[in-house]
Each structure stands twice: as structure tokens, then as C-alpha cells.
Amino acid sequence: MCMDRETRSPGRRVSGLVRPVTRLLLVALLAIGILLTLPAQADMTSCGFCGGRIDAEALYCTYCGRPLGQPETIYCWRCGTALSAESHFCHRCGSRVCGVGSHAADSVGVASTRVPEIPRPASRPATPPTTGIRASGEGASATQAATLPADRTMPSTRPERPTTLLSIFDKPDIILPPQLFVSPTGIIIPSLTFHVSGGGAFGLSEKESTGGWLLSFGLGNVGEAMIASSRILHVIDTETHSLAGFRLRLPVSLLSKQLSENLSLAVNIASMDRSQYNSTRALPSSDGVNVQSLAYSYRETTLGLSATWRQGATRIHGIIHTTDLRTEGIRYFVDAGSLTGSDKKQYYQSYAAGLDYALNPRSFLICEIRTRPRMTFRAKDGDTKIENMPEYAGGLRFYPITVLGMDVFLSGDEEVVGLADLEIGFRLHLTVGPRRQSNHAADSND
């Protein structure tokens, strides 16, 4: 997001190098400060059924209620009797137990929470009334279970879903976009999920831009097809073109299962069709020659890696991409007449880093630093060259409803010297797809 300028003085270029370093240090200190304020988190793992993040010592998922292991022996929650892992009811007191077989049946709607009346053997004498205090709670539990009315149901023993910020990114009714403001994250959107986003950015003084757009579709929780916009600064003109590609999730768990609980990696590949740049106005050449017009065609293919590290309510992102840019058919006009340049193939790297922090279940603070390519031109050689220009953005993401998110942000580049050089941007995110069943809905089926 660069402000168009006809000339750039040497003093301006030197100051432009100092400001990005200062802003980078400020953002780094902000990120470190947020991380230092986070409490130490317990070891976490993921449910193999719904993907929810839960405590590593948990026996049942707090989101879907399914068991996380297959123990040989379980114990009655009321009287403590050892039972088979496939038991639905305790043979001692008749209580419905939280066994593996019981919850497995719940997941397909087989078992019911209704406690049946326990038949008594004909030879067993009736239990005499007791007086005083019992020696243990076993007899009281058995009597209570035996006299429980048939139409009375047992309360659900499923643990309540935590509402702390530790699980904010696993909230079942919100699917976060696979990007910060512009840069992709290391998270692949869920299977059969469709995400579309777009917006605009308006300068406070001189210019406005489209803000970019993205369409993506989740493929089996392992990939993501996408079409997106990309911007290149051609000397002084910014142009937007379309990229099509896909993203592939890397199996971090093959390296370390514990590492995969916090780290997500994704390979990104995208390519654009041939585009044409044609400027008929005077352009500043990097070697001081006055260029009256410039035209060439270009295309590019990008391959890169995105990484996301999650720590509590904070996610830290890092992105590195390598781009193969082909420039062909260079034609330009100077005082000496019309000239042509040679075709060129060049590689350049682009980088991005950022974080998002959950302020509450529906609001997120986002900071992002990224580089954008800027193409310069040397008239004496008829040659193009790519430089990286740093950009900065910070703002909020809010979800008024579960499928719609809104971004508002301020952004600028290396040439920002005041408020008039900043951009105010906005973006909308629409995410439609299957969502995990909430605890309330799951409980209603018991």
C-alpha cells in the first residue's frame, strides 16, 4: 500500500529505512509483552473424532463426549464398583455409568439416559428398613437406585465445555479465516467449508485501493483450493491481478505428536495468467533517464510455506514465499526514441509475520507485517528489477454472527510520515460450512 510519488529524494530513502526497523521492533515488543502475560498452559491434545482441543489427561472429550481411550476396567460413579468397559449400568447399584460402551452407544443414539426398574430375584428377601447412620454409602445408593421412578431421568454426567480463552480457537460455531489481513496462515479451513472475503482501503488524502479478495474451499481437512488477488507496484502504478492455486497441510504429527498440538504448517502454491502493464505517462527511471511511456507483459508463480504457532489465546504466524517472475516484450519511449528491452526471469522472496489475540469469544486483535513487490526500471539497460517494500497493518476482527466476520484496520508502508499517509481499511468474511455440534445440542440428544 504505497503512496504514489513522482520523485523520491535520497534523504527520504534513508529515513524510509530507519522507520521500518523501528516499527518492527515495536511490534516485536508488543508480541513479547502479550506472550509474557499469558499464564502457563497445561498440556493439550486433540479429540480424534471432532478435533476439539482438550487436556492431555482427559478421559472424555469435553465437546462431543466421546471416550479418548479403551480402558479394560471402569468404575461406577456412584458406588465405585469395578465394571467391564462395555457396561451400561452398574450391576451393584443399578446406576447408569459413564463407560466406553455407554458413550459409544450415545453417539449413535442407541442408549437412553432413562434408568429402568431393577428386577429383584424372587428368593431375595426384601430389604428391611434401617435406622441410624449407614456404615457406607453403598446401601443408600442401591436403595435410591432401586426406588427411582421409571419416568425419572439421570442428569447428564458429561463435563461442561470450558469457556476460557484457552479454547477460543476451537469454538464450534466460528471458523476463522485462513488469513490475517492479507497474508495466509498455517491453518487449513475444514473440509467442505467455503470462505469468501473482500473489502476496500481508503487513503486519508491521496488514493484508494480495492483491499484485495479471497475465495477458498476446504478439501478433506488436508487441502484448500483458492483464488485470490495480488498487488504489484510497477514503478509508480499499483495493479491488482488474480492468482489461482491450492494449499496443502503438512503432517506435523509425523515429526512430533506433542509439537503438532501447537504448530500447524501449510504449503502454498499459486500462479497467475499473463498480464499486461502499459503506462503512457512519464515515469521516473532508477538511473535518472526520463521515460515517457513503458509497456511489458509479465506472469508469476509463487511457492511458499506458512506456519502458525498457538499458545493459549494467541496465534503467531510466519510466512515465506519465493516467486518466479517472467517479464517479456519490454517497450519504452525516451527522448532518443522508442526502444525495446530483453526478456527477463528473476526470483524474489516475500515475507510476512503477524499475530492474532482473542480479546473475547468474538473479537480478535490482529497485527501484521508483510513485504510487497515493487518493480523498478532502468532505461539505459531496458531492464526491470524487483524490490521488497515493507507494509504494516493493525486492527480488529469482530463476528456479529457466527458466519460473518468484519475487519477494520489501519495500514501504511515505509514512506508513512503522518496521518495523511495511512489507509483505513475494512474487509468482510463469509464462512459457510459444517460446524461441530455444540455441547448443548449434544446433551439434548441424550
Short mmCIF file of N, CA, C and O in Angstrom, two decimals, residues 122-219:
data_model
loop_
_atom_site.label_atom_id
_atom_site.label_comp_id
_atom_site.label_asym_id
_atom_site.label_seq_id
_atom_site.Cartn_x
_atom_site.Cartn_y
_atom_site.Cartn_z
N ALA A 122 -36.75 -63.53 43.11
CA ALA A 122 -37.85 -63.96 43.98
C ALA A 122 -37.35 -64.48 45.31
O ALA A 122 -38.02 -64.35 46.34
N SER A 123 -36.13 -65.05 45.32
CA SER A 123 -35.62 -65.64 46.55
C SER A 123 -34.96 -64.64 47.48
O SER A 123 -34.60 -64.96 48.60
N ARG A 124 -34.78 -63.42 46.95
CA ARG A 124 -34.07 -62.42 47.76
C ARG A 124 -35.06 -61.74 48.70
O ARG A 124 -36.09 -61.22 48.27
N PRO A 125 -34.82 -61.73 49.99
CA PRO A 125 -35.74 -61.10 50.93
C PRO A 125 -35.75 -59.59 50.73
O PRO A 125 -34.79 -59.00 50.26
N ALA A 126 -36.85 -59.01 51.08
CA ALA A 126 -36.97 -57.55 50.98
C ALA A 126 -35.99 -56.89 51.93
O ALA A 126 -35.69 -57.41 53.01
N THR A 127 -35.50 -55.77 51.54
CA THR A 127 -34.53 -55.05 52.36
C THR A 127 -35.24 -54.45 53.56
O THR A 127 -36.20 -53.69 53.40
N PRO A 128 -34.84 -54.82 54.77
CA PRO A 128 -35.51 -54.30 55.96
C PRO A 128 -35.20 -52.83 56.12
O PRO A 128 -34.17 -52.34 55.66
N PRO A 129 -36.11 -52.10 56.70
CA PRO A 129 -35.83 -50.68 56.95
C PRO A 129 -34.66 -50.53 57.89
O PRO A 129 -34.44 -51.35 58.77
N THR A 130 -33.92 -49.51 57.69
CA THR A 130 -32.73 -49.28 58.51
C THR A 130 -32.93 -48.03 59.33
O THR A 130 -33.66 -47.13 58.97
N THR A 131 -32.25 -47.98 60.41
CA THR A 131 -32.27 -46.81 61.29
C THR A 131 -30.85 -46.42 61.58
O THR A 131 -29.94 -47.23 61.54
N GLY A 132 -30.68 -45.15 61.91
CA GLY A 132 -29.33 -44.67 62.23
C GLY A 132 -28.54 -44.41 60.96
O GLY A 132 -29.05 -44.37 59.86
N ILE A 133 -27.24 -44.27 61.12
CA ILE A 133 -26.34 -43.93 60.03
C ILE A 133 -25.77 -45.20 59.44
O ILE A 133 -25.32 -46.10 60.15
N ARG A 134 -25.75 -45.32 58.09
CA ARG A 134 -25.19 -46.49 57.42
C ARG A 134 -23.67 -46.48 57.53
O ARG A 134 -23.04 -45.42 57.60
N ALA A 135 -23.09 -47.66 57.45
CA ALA A 135 -21.64 -47.76 57.54
C ALA A 135 -20.96 -47.22 56.29
O ALA A 135 -19.83 -46.79 56.33
N SER A 136 -21.65 -47.29 55.14
CA SER A 136 -21.08 -46.78 53.89
C SER A 136 -22.21 -46.27 53.02
O SER A 136 -23.38 -46.52 53.30
N GLY A 137 -21.86 -45.59 51.95
CA GLY A 137 -22.87 -45.03 51.05
C GLY A 137 -23.39 -46.04 50.07
O GLY A 137 -24.29 -45.73 49.28
N GLU A 138 -22.90 -47.29 50.08
CA GLU A 138 -23.29 -48.25 49.07
C GLU A 138 -24.75 -48.64 49.21
O GLU A 138 -25.51 -48.69 48.24
N GLY A 139 -25.18 -48.93 50.44
CA GLY A 139 -26.56 -49.35 50.64
C GLY A 139 -27.53 -48.24 50.30
O GLY A 139 -28.57 -48.45 49.68
N ALA A 140 -27.19 -47.04 50.66
CA ALA A 140 -28.06 -45.90 50.35
C ALA A 140 -28.18 -45.70 48.84
O ALA A 140 -29.25 -45.44 48.32
N SER A 141 -27.05 -45.89 48.13
CA SER A 141 -27.10 -45.72 46.68
C SER A 141 -27.95 -46.79 46.04
O SER A 141 -28.72 -46.53 45.12
N ALA A 142 -27.82 -48.04 46.52
CA ALA A 142 -28.60 -49.13 45.94
C ALA A 142 -30.08 -48.92 46.19
O ALA A 142 -30.91 -49.14 45.31
N THR A 143 -30.44 -48.51 47.40
CA THR A 143 -31.85 -48.28 47.71
C THR A 143 -32.41 -47.16 46.88
O THR A 143 -33.52 -47.25 46.34
N GLN A 144 -31.63 -46.07 46.72
CA GLN A 144 -32.10 -44.93 45.94
C GLN A 144 -32.29 -45.30 44.48
O GLN A 144 -33.28 -44.93 43.86
N ALA A 145 -31.36 -46.11 43.92
CA ALA A 145 -31.47 -46.51 42.53
C ALA A 145 -32.64 -47.46 42.33
O ALA A 145 -33.33 -47.42 41.31
N ALA A 146 -32.89 -48.36 43.32
CA ALA A 146 -33.96 -49.34 43.18
C ALA A 146 -35.32 -48.70 43.26
O ALA A 146 -36.28 -49.17 42.64
N THR A 147 -35.44 -47.60 43.99
CA THR A 147 -36.74 -46.95 44.16
C THR A 147 -36.92 -45.75 43.25
O THR A 147 -37.89 -45.03 43.38
N LEU A 148 -35.97 -45.55 42.31
CA LEU A 148 -36.07 -44.41 41.41
C LEU A 148 -37.23 -44.62 40.47
O LEU A 148 -37.35 -45.67 39.83
N PRO A 149 -38.17 -43.68 40.33
CA PRO A 149 -39.30 -43.85 39.41
C PRO A 149 -38.82 -44.08 37.98
O PRO A 149 -37.78 -43.58 37.56
N ALA A 150 -39.62 -44.85 37.23
CA ALA A 150 -39.24 -45.20 35.87
C ALA A 150 -39.23 -44.00 34.93
O ALA A 150 -38.58 -44.01 33.90
N ASP A 151 -40.00 -42.95 35.24
CA ASP A 151 -40.07 -41.80 34.35
C ASP A 151 -39.07 -40.71 34.70
O ASP A 151 -39.12 -39.61 34.16
N ARG A 152 -38.18 -41.01 35.65
CA ARG A 152 -37.19 -40.01 36.05
C ARG A 152 -35.87 -40.30 35.34
O ARG A 152 -35.42 -41.44 35.31
N THR A 153 -35.26 -39.30 34.76
CA THR A 153 -34.02 -39.48 34.02
C THR A 153 -32.85 -39.01 34.85
O THR A 153 -32.97 -38.11 35.69
N MET A 154 -31.70 -39.64 34.58
CA MET A 154 -30.48 -39.27 35.28
C MET A 154 -29.92 -37.99 34.70
O MET A 154 -29.98 -37.76 33.50
N PRO A 155 -29.34 -37.12 35.52
CA PRO A 155 -28.71 -35.92 34.97
C PRO A 155 -27.48 -36.30 34.16
O PRO A 155 -26.83 -37.30 34.41
N SER A 156 -27.21 -35.50 33.13
CA SER A 156 -26.05 -35.78 32.28
C SER A 156 -24.77 -35.63 33.08
O SER A 156 -24.60 -34.69 33.85
N THR A 157 -23.86 -36.60 32.88
CA THR A 157 -22.56 -36.56 33.56
C THR A 157 -21.47 -36.01 32.64
O THR A 157 -20.31 -36.06 33.00
N ARG A 158 -21.83 -35.55 31.49
CA ARG A 158 -20.86 -35.02 30.56
C ARG A 158 -20.29 -33.70 31.10
O ARG A 158 -21.04 -32.82 31.49
N PRO A 159 -18.97 -33.52 31.08
CA PRO A 159 -18.40 -32.27 31.60
C PRO A 159 -18.80 -31.09 30.73
O PRO A 159 -18.95 -31.21 29.52
N GLU A 160 -18.97 -29.95 31.41
CA GLU A 160 -19.33 -28.74 30.68
C GLU A 160 -18.16 -28.26 29.83
O GLU A 160 -17.00 -28.42 30.21
N ARG A 161 -18.47 -27.71 28.72
CA ARG A 161 -17.43 -27.19 27.84
C ARG A 161 -16.78 -25.96 28.47
O ARG A 161 -17.47 -25.08 28.96
N PRO A 162 -15.44 -25.88 28.47
CA PRO A 162 -14.79 -24.73 29.07
C PRO A 162 -15.09 -23.46 28.28
O PRO A 162 -15.22 -23.47 27.06
N THR A 163 -15.19 -22.36 28.99
CA THR A 163 -15.49 -21.08 28.35
C THR A 163 -14.32 -20.12 28.43
O THR A 163 -14.47 -18.95 28.12
N THR A 164 -13.15 -20.60 28.86
CA THR A 164 -11.99 -19.74 28.95
C THR A 164 -11.41 -19.49 27.57
O THR A 164 -11.76 -20.16 26.59
N LEU A 165 -10.49 -18.52 27.48
CA LEU A 165 -9.87 -18.21 26.21
C LEU A 165 -8.91 -19.29 25.73
O LEU A 165 -8.42 -19.22 24.61
N LEU A 166 -8.65 -20.30 26.57
CA LEU A 166 -7.72 -21.35 26.15
C LEU A 166 -8.26 -22.13 24.97
O LEU A 166 -7.51 -22.68 24.19
N SER A 167 -9.58 -22.21 24.83
CA SER A 167 -10.18 -22.98 23.73
C SER A 167 -10.93 -22.08 22.76
O SER A 167 -11.81 -22.54 22.05
N ILE A 168 -10.58 -20.82 22.69
CA ILE A 168 -11.35 -19.89 21.89
C ILE A 168 -11.27 -20.22 20.41
O ILE A 168 -12.22 -20.02 19.65
N PHE A 169 -10.13 -20.75 19.94
CA PHE A 169 -9.98 -21.03 18.52
C PHE A 169 -10.64 -22.35 18.13
O PHE A 169 -10.64 -22.72 16.97
N ASP A 170 -11.19 -23.10 19.10
CA ASP A 170 -11.93 -24.32 18.81
C ASP A 170 -13.43 -24.11 18.98
O ASP A 170 -14.18 -25.06 19.04
N LYS A 171 -13.86 -22.87 19.09
CA LYS A 171 -15.28 -22.59 19.25
C LYS A 171 -16.03 -23.17 18.07
O LYS A 171 -15.74 -22.84 16.92
N PRO A 172 -17.02 -24.07 18.29
CA PRO A 172 -17.60 -24.81 17.17
C PRO A 172 -18.40 -23.97 16.21
O PRO A 172 -18.56 -24.35 15.06
N ASP A 173 -18.94 -22.82 16.63
CA ASP A 173 -19.80 -22.07 15.74
C ASP A 173 -19.08 -20.94 15.01
O ASP A 173 -19.70 -20.18 14.29
N ILE A 174 -17.76 -20.81 15.17
CA ILE A 174 -16.98 -19.82 14.44
C ILE A 174 -15.79 -20.51 13.78
O ILE A 174 -15.03 -21.21 14.44
N ILE A 175 -15.65 -20.32 12.48
CA ILE A 175 -14.49 -20.83 11.73
C ILE A 175 -13.69 -19.62 11.28
O ILE A 175 -14.17 -18.80 10.48
N LEU A 176 -12.49 -19.49 11.80
CA LEU A 176 -11.67 -18.32 11.49
C LEU A 176 -11.14 -18.40 10.06
O LEU A 176 -10.87 -19.48 9.54
N PRO A 177 -10.98 -17.26 9.38
CA PRO A 177 -10.45 -17.24 8.00
C PRO A 177 -9.03 -17.78 7.96
O PRO A 177 -8.29 -17.70 8.95
N PRO A 178 -8.60 -18.30 6.80
CA PRO A 178 -7.24 -18.83 6.66
C PRO A 178 -6.22 -17.73 6.35
O PRO A 178 -5.24 -17.98 5.65
N GLN A 179 -6.42 -16.52 6.86
CA GLN A 179 -5.52 -15.42 6.56
C GLN A 179 -5.58 -14.39 7.68
O GLN A 179 -6.53 -14.35 8.48
N LEU A 180 -4.53 -13.58 7.75
CA LEU A 180 -4.57 -12.37 8.57
C LEU A 180 -5.32 -11.31 7.77
O LEU A 180 -6.38 -11.60 7.24
N PHE A 181 -4.84 -10.11 7.66
CA PHE A 181 -5.49 -9.15 6.79
C PHE A 181 -5.23 -9.48 5.32
O PHE A 181 -6.12 -9.40 4.48
N VAL A 182 -3.99 -9.88 5.01
CA VAL A 182 -3.62 -10.22 3.64
C VAL A 182 -2.91 -11.56 3.58
O VAL A 182 -3.20 -12.41 2.73
N SER A 183 -1.97 -11.82 4.48
CA SER A 183 -1.11 -12.99 4.42
C SER A 183 -1.83 -14.26 4.89
O SER A 183 -2.64 -14.21 5.82
N PRO A 184 -1.53 -15.41 4.25
CA PRO A 184 -2.15 -16.68 4.67
C PRO A 184 -1.54 -17.18 5.98
O PRO A 184 -0.38 -16.91 6.30
N THR A 185 -2.33 -17.92 6.74
CA THR A 185 -1.85 -18.55 7.96
C THR A 185 -1.48 -20.00 7.69
O THR A 185 -1.65 -20.50 6.58
N GLY A 186 -1.01 -20.69 8.72
CA GLY A 186 -0.69 -22.11 8.58
C GLY A 186 -1.87 -23.02 8.81
O GLY A 186 -1.72 -24.24 8.82
N ILE A 187 -3.09 -22.47 9.00
CA ILE A 187 -4.28 -23.25 9.28
C ILE A 187 -5.08 -23.45 8.00
O ILE A 187 -5.35 -22.51 7.27
N ILE A 188 -5.44 -24.71 7.72
CA ILE A 188 -6.31 -25.05 6.59
C ILE A 188 -7.75 -25.05 7.07
O ILE A 188 -8.06 -25.60 8.13
N ILE A 189 -8.66 -24.44 6.31
CA ILE A 189 -10.06 -24.43 6.74
C ILE A 189 -10.64 -25.84 6.64
O ILE A 189 -10.17 -26.67 5.87
N PRO A 190 -11.67 -26.15 7.45
CA PRO A 190 -12.22 -27.51 7.49
C PRO A 190 -12.79 -27.95 6.15
O PRO A 190 -13.07 -27.15 5.27
N SER A 191 -12.98 -29.26 6.03
CA SER A 191 -13.49 -29.84 4.80
C SER A 191 -14.89 -29.31 4.49
O SER A 191 -15.71 -29.10 5.39
N LEU A 192 -15.16 -29.09 3.20
CA LEU A 192 -16.46 -28.64 2.70
C LEU A 192 -16.84 -27.25 3.21
O LEU A 192 -18.01 -26.87 3.13
N THR A 193 -15.88 -26.50 3.69
CA THR A 193 -16.13 -25.13 4.15
C THR A 193 -15.77 -24.15 3.05
O THR A 193 -14.69 -24.23 2.46
N PHE A 194 -16.68 -23.24 2.76
CA PHE A 194 -16.46 -22.22 1.73
C PHE A 194 -16.27 -20.87 2.41
O PHE A 194 -17.06 -20.45 3.24
N HIS A 195 -15.18 -20.20 2.05
CA HIS A 195 -14.86 -18.91 2.64
C HIS A 195 -14.64 -17.89 1.52
O HIS A 195 -13.94 -18.16 0.54
N VAL A 196 -15.25 -16.73 1.65
CA VAL A 196 -15.05 -15.64 0.70
C VAL A 196 -14.88 -14.36 1.50
O VAL A 196 -15.57 -14.12 2.49
N SER A 197 -13.92 -13.54 1.08
CA SER A 197 -13.67 -12.27 1.78
C SER A 197 -13.29 -11.21 0.75
O SER A 197 -12.76 -11.51 -0.32
N GLY A 198 -13.58 -9.98 1.10
CA GLY A 198 -13.24 -8.86 0.23
C GLY A 198 -13.51 -7.56 0.96
O GLY A 198 -14.26 -7.52 1.94
N GLY A 199 -12.87 -6.50 0.49
CA GLY A 199 -13.05 -5.22 1.15
C GLY A 199 -12.36 -4.11 0.41
O GLY A 199 -11.99 -4.25 -0.76
N GLY A 200 -12.16 -3.02 1.09
CA GLY A 200 -11.52 -1.86 0.49
C GLY A 200 -10.67 -1.13 1.49
O GLY A 200 -10.80 -1.31 2.70
N ALA A 201 -9.78 -0.29 0.98
CA ALA A 201 -8.93 0.54 1.82
C ALA A 201 -8.91 1.94 1.23
O ALA A 201 -8.73 2.11 0.03
N PHE A 202 -9.13 2.94 2.06
CA PHE A 202 -9.25 4.31 1.60
C PHE A 202 -8.17 5.18 2.26
O PHE A 202 -8.04 5.19 3.47
N GLY A 203 -7.41 5.88 1.43
CA GLY A 203 -6.40 6.77 1.95
C GLY A 203 -7.01 8.02 2.55
O GLY A 203 -8.06 8.49 2.09
N LEU A 204 -6.36 8.56 3.55
CA LEU A 204 -6.88 9.78 4.16
C LEU A 204 -6.64 11.01 3.29
O LEU A 204 -7.18 12.06 3.55
N SER A 205 -5.78 10.87 2.25
CA SER A 205 -5.54 12.06 1.44
C SER A 205 -5.56 11.77 -0.06
O SER A 205 -6.40 12.30 -0.77
N GLU A 206 -4.67 10.93 -0.57
CA GLU A 206 -4.41 10.92 -2.00
C GLU A 206 -5.00 9.76 -2.78
O GLU A 206 -5.21 9.88 -3.97
N LYS A 207 -5.26 8.60 -2.19
CA LYS A 207 -5.59 7.46 -3.03
C LYS A 207 -6.52 6.49 -2.30
O LYS A 207 -6.78 6.61 -1.11
N GLU A 208 -7.02 5.54 -3.06
CA GLU A 208 -7.81 4.47 -2.50
C GLU A 208 -7.45 3.19 -3.26
O GLU A 208 -6.94 3.22 -4.36
N SER A 209 -7.73 2.02 -2.67
CA SER A 209 -7.41 0.75 -3.29
C SER A 209 -8.53 -0.24 -3.00
O SER A 209 -9.40 0.00 -2.16
N THR A 210 -8.50 -1.38 -3.72
CA THR A 210 -9.58 -2.35 -3.59
C THR A 210 -9.50 -3.13 -2.29
O THR A 210 -10.49 -3.64 -1.82
N GLY A 211 -8.31 -3.26 -1.69
CA GLY A 211 -8.18 -4.01 -0.45
C GLY A 211 -8.01 -5.49 -0.63
O GLY A 211 -7.69 -6.21 0.30
N GLY A 212 -8.24 -6.01 -1.85
CA GLY A 212 -8.00 -7.43 -2.11
C GLY A 212 -9.21 -8.30 -1.81
O GLY A 212 -10.16 -7.89 -1.16
N TRP A 213 -9.16 -9.56 -2.29
CA TRP A 213 -10.24 -10.51 -2.08
C TRP A 213 -9.67 -11.92 -2.09
O TRP A 213 -8.55 -12.17 -2.53
N LEU A 214 -10.46 -12.89 -1.56
CA LEU A 214 -10.03 -14.28 -1.46
C LEU A 214 -11.26 -15.18 -1.48
O LEU A 214 -12.26 -14.91 -0.81
N LEU A 215 -11.19 -16.27 -2.27
CA LEU A 215 -12.17 -17.35 -2.26
C LEU A 215 -11.42 -18.65 -2.00
O LEU A 215 -10.42 -18.94 -2.66
N SER A 216 -11.88 -19.43 -1.02
CA SER A 216 -11.21 -20.68 -0.70
C SER A 216 -12.24 -21.74 -0.32
O SER A 216 -13.34 -21.41 0.15
N PHE A 217 -11.87 -23.00 -0.51
CA PHE A 217 -12.76 -24.12 -0.24
C PHE A 217 -11.96 -25.25 0.38
O PHE A 217 -10.92 -25.66 -0.16
N GLY A 218 -12.42 -25.76 1.54
CA GLY A 218 -11.70 -26.81 2.25
C GLY A 218 -11.86 -28.16 1.59
O GLY A 218 -12.96 -28.56 1.18
N LEU A 219 -10.76 -28.89 1.48
CA LEU A 219 -10.73 -30.20 0.82
C LEU A 219 -10.28 -31.27 1.81
O LEU A 219 -9.08 -31.48 2.02
#
